[in-house]
Short mmCIF file of C-alpha atoms in Angstrom, two decimals:
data_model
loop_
_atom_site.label_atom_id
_atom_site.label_comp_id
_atom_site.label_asym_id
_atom_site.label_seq_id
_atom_site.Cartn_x
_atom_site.Cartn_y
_atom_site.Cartn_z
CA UNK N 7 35.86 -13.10 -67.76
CA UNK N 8 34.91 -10.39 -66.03
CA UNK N 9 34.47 -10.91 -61.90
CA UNK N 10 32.45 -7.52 -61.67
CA UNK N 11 29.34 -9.81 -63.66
CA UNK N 12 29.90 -11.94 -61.52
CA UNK N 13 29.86 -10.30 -58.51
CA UNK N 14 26.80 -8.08 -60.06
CA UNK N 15 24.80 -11.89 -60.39
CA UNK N 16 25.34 -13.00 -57.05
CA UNK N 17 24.16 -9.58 -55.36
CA UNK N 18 20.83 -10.22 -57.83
CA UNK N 19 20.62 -13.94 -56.42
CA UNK N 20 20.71 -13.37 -52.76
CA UNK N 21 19.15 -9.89 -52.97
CA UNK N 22 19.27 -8.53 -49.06
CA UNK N 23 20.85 -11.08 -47.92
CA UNK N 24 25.12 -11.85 -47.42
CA UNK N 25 26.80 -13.20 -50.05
CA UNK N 26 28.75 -16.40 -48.32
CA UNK N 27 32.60 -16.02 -48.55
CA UNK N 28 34.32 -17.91 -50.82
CA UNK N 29 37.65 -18.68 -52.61
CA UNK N 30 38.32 -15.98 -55.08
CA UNK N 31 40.47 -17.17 -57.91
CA UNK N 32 40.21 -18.01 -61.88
CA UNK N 33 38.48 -21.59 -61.14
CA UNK N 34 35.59 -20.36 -58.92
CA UNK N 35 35.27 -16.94 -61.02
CA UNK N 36 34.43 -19.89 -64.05
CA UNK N 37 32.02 -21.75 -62.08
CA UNK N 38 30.17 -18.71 -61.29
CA UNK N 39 30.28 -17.59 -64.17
CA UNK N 40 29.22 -20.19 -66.23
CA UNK N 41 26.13 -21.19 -63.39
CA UNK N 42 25.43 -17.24 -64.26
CA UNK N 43 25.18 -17.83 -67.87
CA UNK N 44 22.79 -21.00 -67.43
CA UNK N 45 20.85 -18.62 -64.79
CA UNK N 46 20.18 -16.04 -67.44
CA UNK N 47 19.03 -18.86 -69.92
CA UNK N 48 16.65 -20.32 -67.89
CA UNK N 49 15.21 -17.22 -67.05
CA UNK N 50 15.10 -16.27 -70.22
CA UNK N 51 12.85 -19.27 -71.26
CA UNK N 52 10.96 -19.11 -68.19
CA UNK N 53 9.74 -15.52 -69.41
CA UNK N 54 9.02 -16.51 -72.73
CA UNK N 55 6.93 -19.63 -71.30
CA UNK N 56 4.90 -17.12 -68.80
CA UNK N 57 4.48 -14.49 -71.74
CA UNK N 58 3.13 -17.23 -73.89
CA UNK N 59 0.96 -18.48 -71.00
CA UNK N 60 -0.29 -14.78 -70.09
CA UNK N 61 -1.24 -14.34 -74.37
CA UNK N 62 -2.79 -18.09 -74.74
CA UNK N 63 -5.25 -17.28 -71.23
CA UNK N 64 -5.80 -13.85 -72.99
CA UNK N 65 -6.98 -15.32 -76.02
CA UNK N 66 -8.97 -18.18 -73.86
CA UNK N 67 -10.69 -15.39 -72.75
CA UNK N 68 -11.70 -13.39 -75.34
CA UNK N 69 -12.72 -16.77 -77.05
CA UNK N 70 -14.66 -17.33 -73.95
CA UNK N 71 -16.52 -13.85 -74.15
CA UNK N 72 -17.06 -14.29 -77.92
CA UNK N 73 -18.75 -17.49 -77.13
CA UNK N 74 -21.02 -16.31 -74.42
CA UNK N 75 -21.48 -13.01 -76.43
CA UNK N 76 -22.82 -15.10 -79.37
CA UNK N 77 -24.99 -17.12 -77.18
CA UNK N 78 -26.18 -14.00 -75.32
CA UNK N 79 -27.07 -13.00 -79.05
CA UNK N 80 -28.74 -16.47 -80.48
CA UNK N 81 -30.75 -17.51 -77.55
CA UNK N 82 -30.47 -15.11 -74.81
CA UNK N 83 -28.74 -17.13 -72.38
CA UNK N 84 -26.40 -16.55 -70.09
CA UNK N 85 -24.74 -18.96 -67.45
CA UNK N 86 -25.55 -16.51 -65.08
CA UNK N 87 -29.51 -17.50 -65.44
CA UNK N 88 -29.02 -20.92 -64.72
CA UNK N 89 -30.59 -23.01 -61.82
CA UNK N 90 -28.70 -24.58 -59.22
CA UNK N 91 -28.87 -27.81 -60.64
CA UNK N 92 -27.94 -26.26 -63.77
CA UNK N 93 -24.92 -24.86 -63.00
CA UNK N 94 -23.76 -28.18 -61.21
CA UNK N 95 -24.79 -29.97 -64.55
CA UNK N 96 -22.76 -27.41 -66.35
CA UNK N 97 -19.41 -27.39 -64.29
CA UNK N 98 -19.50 -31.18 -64.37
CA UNK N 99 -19.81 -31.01 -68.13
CA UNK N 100 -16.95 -28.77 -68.05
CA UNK N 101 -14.98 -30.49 -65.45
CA UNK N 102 -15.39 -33.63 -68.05
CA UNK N 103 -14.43 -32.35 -70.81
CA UNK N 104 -11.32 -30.50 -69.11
CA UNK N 105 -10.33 -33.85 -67.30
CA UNK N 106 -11.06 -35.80 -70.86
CA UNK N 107 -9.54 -33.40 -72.40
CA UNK N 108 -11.63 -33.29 -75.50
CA UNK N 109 -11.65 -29.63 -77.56
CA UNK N 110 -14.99 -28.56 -76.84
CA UNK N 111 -18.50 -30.28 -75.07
CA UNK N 112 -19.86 -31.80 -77.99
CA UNK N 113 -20.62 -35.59 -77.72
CA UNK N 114 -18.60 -35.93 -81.06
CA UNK N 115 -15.51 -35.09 -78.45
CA UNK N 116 -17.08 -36.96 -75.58
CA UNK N 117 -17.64 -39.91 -77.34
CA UNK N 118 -14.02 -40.78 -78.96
CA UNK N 119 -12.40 -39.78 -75.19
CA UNK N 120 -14.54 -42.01 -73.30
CA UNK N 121 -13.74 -44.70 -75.79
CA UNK N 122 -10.21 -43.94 -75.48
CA UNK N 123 -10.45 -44.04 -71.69
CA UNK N 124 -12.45 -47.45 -71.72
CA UNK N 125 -9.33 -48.64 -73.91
CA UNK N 126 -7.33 -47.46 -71.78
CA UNK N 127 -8.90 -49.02 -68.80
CA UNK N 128 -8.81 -52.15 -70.17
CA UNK N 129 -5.04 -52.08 -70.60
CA UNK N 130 -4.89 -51.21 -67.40
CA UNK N 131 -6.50 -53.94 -65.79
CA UNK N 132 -4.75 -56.20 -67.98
CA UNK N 133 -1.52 -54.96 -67.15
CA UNK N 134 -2.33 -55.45 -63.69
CA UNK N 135 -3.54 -58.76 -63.90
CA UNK N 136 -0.39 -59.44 -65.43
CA UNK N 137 1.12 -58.21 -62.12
CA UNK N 138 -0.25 -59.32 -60.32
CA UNK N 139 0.71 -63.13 -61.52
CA UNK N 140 3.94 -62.07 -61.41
CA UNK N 141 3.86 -60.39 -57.81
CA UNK N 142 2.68 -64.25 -57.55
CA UNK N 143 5.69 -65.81 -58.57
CA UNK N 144 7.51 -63.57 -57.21
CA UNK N 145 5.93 -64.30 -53.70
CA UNK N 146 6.69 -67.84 -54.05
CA UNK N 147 10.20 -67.24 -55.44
CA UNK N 148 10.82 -65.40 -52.39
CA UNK N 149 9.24 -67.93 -49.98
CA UNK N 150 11.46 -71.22 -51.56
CA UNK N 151 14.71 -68.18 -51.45
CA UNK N 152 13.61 -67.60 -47.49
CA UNK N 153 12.70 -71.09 -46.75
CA UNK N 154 16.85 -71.69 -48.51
CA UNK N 155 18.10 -68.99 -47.00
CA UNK N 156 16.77 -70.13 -43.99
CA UNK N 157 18.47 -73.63 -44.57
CA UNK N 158 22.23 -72.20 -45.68
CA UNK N 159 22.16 -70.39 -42.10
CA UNK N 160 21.71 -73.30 -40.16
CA UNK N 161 24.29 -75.36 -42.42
CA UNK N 162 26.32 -72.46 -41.76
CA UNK N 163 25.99 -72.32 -37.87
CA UNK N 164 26.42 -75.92 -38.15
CA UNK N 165 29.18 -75.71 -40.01
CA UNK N 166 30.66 -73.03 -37.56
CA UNK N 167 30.18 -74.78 -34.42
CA UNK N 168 31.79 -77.86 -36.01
CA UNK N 169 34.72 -75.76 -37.10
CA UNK N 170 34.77 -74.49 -33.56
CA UNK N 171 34.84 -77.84 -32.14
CA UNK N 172 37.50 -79.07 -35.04
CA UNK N 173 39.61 -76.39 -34.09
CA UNK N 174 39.38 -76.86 -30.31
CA UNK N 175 40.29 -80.66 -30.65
CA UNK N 176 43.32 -79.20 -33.07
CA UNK N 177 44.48 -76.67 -30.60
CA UNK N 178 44.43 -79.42 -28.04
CA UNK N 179 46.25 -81.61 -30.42
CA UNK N 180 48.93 -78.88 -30.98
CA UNK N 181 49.01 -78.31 -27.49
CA UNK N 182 49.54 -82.05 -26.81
CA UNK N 183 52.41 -82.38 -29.10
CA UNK N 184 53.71 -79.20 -27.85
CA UNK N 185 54.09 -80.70 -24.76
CA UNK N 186 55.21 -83.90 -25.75
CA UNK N 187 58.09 -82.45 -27.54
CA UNK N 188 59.10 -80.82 -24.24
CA UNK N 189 59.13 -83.29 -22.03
CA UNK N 190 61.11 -85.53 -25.12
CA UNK N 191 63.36 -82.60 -25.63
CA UNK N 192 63.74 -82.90 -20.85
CA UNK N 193 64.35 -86.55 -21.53
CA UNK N 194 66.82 -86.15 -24.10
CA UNK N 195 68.66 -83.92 -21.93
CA UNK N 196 67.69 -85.79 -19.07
CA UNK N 197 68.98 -88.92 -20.21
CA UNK N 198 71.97 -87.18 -22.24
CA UNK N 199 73.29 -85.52 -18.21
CA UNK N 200 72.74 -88.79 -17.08
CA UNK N 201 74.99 -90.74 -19.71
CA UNK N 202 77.74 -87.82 -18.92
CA UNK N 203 77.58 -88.13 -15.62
CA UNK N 204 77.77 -91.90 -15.38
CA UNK N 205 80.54 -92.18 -17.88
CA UNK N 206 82.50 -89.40 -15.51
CA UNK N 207 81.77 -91.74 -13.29
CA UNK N 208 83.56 -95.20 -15.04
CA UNK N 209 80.64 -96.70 -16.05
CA UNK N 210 81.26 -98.76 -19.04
CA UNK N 211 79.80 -97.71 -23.02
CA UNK N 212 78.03 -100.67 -22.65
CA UNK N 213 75.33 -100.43 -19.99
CA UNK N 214 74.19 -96.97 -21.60
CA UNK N 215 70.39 -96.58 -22.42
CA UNK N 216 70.62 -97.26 -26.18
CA UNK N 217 72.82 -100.34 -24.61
CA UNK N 218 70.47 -101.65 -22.44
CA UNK N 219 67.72 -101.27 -25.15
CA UNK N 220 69.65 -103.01 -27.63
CA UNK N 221 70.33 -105.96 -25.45
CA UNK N 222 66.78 -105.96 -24.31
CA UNK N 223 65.73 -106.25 -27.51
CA UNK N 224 69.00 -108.96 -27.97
CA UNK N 225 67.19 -110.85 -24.72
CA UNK N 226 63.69 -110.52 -26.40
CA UNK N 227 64.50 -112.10 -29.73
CA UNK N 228 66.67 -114.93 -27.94
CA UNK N 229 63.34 -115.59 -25.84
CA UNK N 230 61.35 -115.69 -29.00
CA UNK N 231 64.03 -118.21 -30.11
CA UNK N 232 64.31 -120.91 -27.18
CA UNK N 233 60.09 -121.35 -27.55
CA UNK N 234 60.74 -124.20 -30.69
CA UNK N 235 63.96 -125.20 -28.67
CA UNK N 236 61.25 -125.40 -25.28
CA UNK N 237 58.88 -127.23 -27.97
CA UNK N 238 61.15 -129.77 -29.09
CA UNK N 239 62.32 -129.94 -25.33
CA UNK N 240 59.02 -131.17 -24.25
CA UNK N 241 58.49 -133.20 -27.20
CA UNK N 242 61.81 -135.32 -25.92
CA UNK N 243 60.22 -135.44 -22.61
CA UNK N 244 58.02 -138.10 -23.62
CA UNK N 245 60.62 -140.58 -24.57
CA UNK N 246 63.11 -142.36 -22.39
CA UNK N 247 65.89 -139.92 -21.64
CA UNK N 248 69.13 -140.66 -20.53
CA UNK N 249 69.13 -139.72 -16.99
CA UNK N 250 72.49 -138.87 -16.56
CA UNK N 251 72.73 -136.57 -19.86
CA UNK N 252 69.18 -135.18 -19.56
CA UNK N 253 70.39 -133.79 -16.23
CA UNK N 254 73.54 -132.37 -17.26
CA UNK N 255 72.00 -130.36 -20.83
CA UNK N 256 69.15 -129.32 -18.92
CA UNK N 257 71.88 -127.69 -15.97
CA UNK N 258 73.74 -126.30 -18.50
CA UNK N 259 70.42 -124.39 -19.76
CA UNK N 260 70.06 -123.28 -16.84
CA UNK N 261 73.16 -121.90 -15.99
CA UNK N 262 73.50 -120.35 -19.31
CA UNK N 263 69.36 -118.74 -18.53
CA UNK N 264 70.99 -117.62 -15.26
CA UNK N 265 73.76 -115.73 -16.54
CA UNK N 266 71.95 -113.68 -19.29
CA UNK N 267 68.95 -112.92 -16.52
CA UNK N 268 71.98 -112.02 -14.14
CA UNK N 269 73.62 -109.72 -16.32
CA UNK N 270 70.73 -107.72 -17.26
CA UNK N 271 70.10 -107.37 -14.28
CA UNK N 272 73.47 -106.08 -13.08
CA UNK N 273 72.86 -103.76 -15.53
CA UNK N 274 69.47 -102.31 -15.33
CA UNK N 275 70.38 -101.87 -11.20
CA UNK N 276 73.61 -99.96 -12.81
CA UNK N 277 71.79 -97.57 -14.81
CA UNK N 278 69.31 -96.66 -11.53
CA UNK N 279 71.85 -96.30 -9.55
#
């Protein structure tokens, strides 16, 4: 590959003008090359095309002499003689036939073009009418995919502002239990200083919180259970006690209601303290 051709091509491309800088190695000496090659092709054909142009016109012309020669010769008439309105009548024949494109200005050519054309019309407004029922369709295709599109956005803005207010209420939520879990963890500890310090203190195992829960619990149940005792009490009530024994069970009761009430007590005014 030699760079000198190539060098040679670009000073033939830009002429006058710089030649832009650029990377000189074995890749871009290829490129060049190669786009150098194609160059010279097209060239090449775009000669022959011209020459072939430049000897069809020439022979278009010396047709067109011959012609005008031999009616020069038959009749004696020459374009050149014609009238105004002649000479429009003439260039629109020609301007026909050329846009027809029918070999000559006989109505044997006219004839089989304009048919063809008419054809050709026909098609065409057949074809359009055909598109335009489908630019129809279309249209309302479009319309129902607006008039749905239209629909998803405001299920989707729906949607989002209900996920906005979903995730609010869960942020709350998490920010609820977040602070629940504190002040359960401050209790715990809370309540855990205040068992240490109170058993530092002498206070007996048994009037701890988990005690006093218990035995509330204890007290609740035994409340629960002296209702049918209360029941059947009041049930006696109506018959004719024995003074003397009434008196004593229903002291007894008493006492023993008195003791359990005192206790928990004592104990519940222990754990304030």
């Amino acid at each position: 590959m030699d760079c000198s051709l190539v060098a040679a091509w670009l000073k033939k491309i830009f002429g006058d003008h710089p030649i832009p800088q650029y990377e000189v190695n074995p890749r871009t000496t290829e490129i060049l090359h190669h786009l150098s090659e194609r160059n010279r092709v097209r060239d090449r054909d775009v000669c022959l095309v011209v020459e072939d142009l430049k000897q069809k016109a020439s022979e278009y012309e010396s047709e067109a002499k011959y012609l005008q020669d031999l009616l020069m010769e038959s009749v004696n008439f020459s374009p050149a003689n014609l009238s105004s309105t002649g000479s429009r009548y003439l260039n629109a024949l020609v301007d026909s036939s050329v846009a027809l494109e029918t070999k000559d200005t006989s109505l044997a050519s006219f004839i089989p073009a304009v048919n063809d054309l008419t054809s050709n019309l026909f098609r065409t407004k057949s074809k359009s009418e055909e598109i335009k029922i489908e630019l129809e369709k279309l249209e309302k295709n479009l319309t129902a995919t607006l008039v749905l599109e239209k629909c998803l956005q405001e299920d989707v803005k729906k949607a989002e502002l209900h996920l906005s207010i979903e995730r609010a209420k869960v942020d709350n939520r998490r920010q609820n239990v977040d602070f629940l879990k504190a002040k359960s963890e401050e209790f715990r500890f809370g309540i855990k200083a205040a068992e240490e310090q109170l058993s530092a203190r002498g206070m007996d195992a048994s009037l701890s919180h988990q005690s006093l829960v218990v035995l509330s619990e204890k007290l609740a149940r035994l409340k629960q259970q002296t209702i049918p005792l209360k029941k059947k009490l009041e049930s006696y009530l109506d018959l004719m006690p024995n003074p003397s024994l009434a008196q004593v069970k229903i002291e007894e009761a008493k006492r023993e209601l008195d003791s359990i009430e005192a206790e928990l007590t004592r104990r519940v005014d222990m754990m304030e303290l």
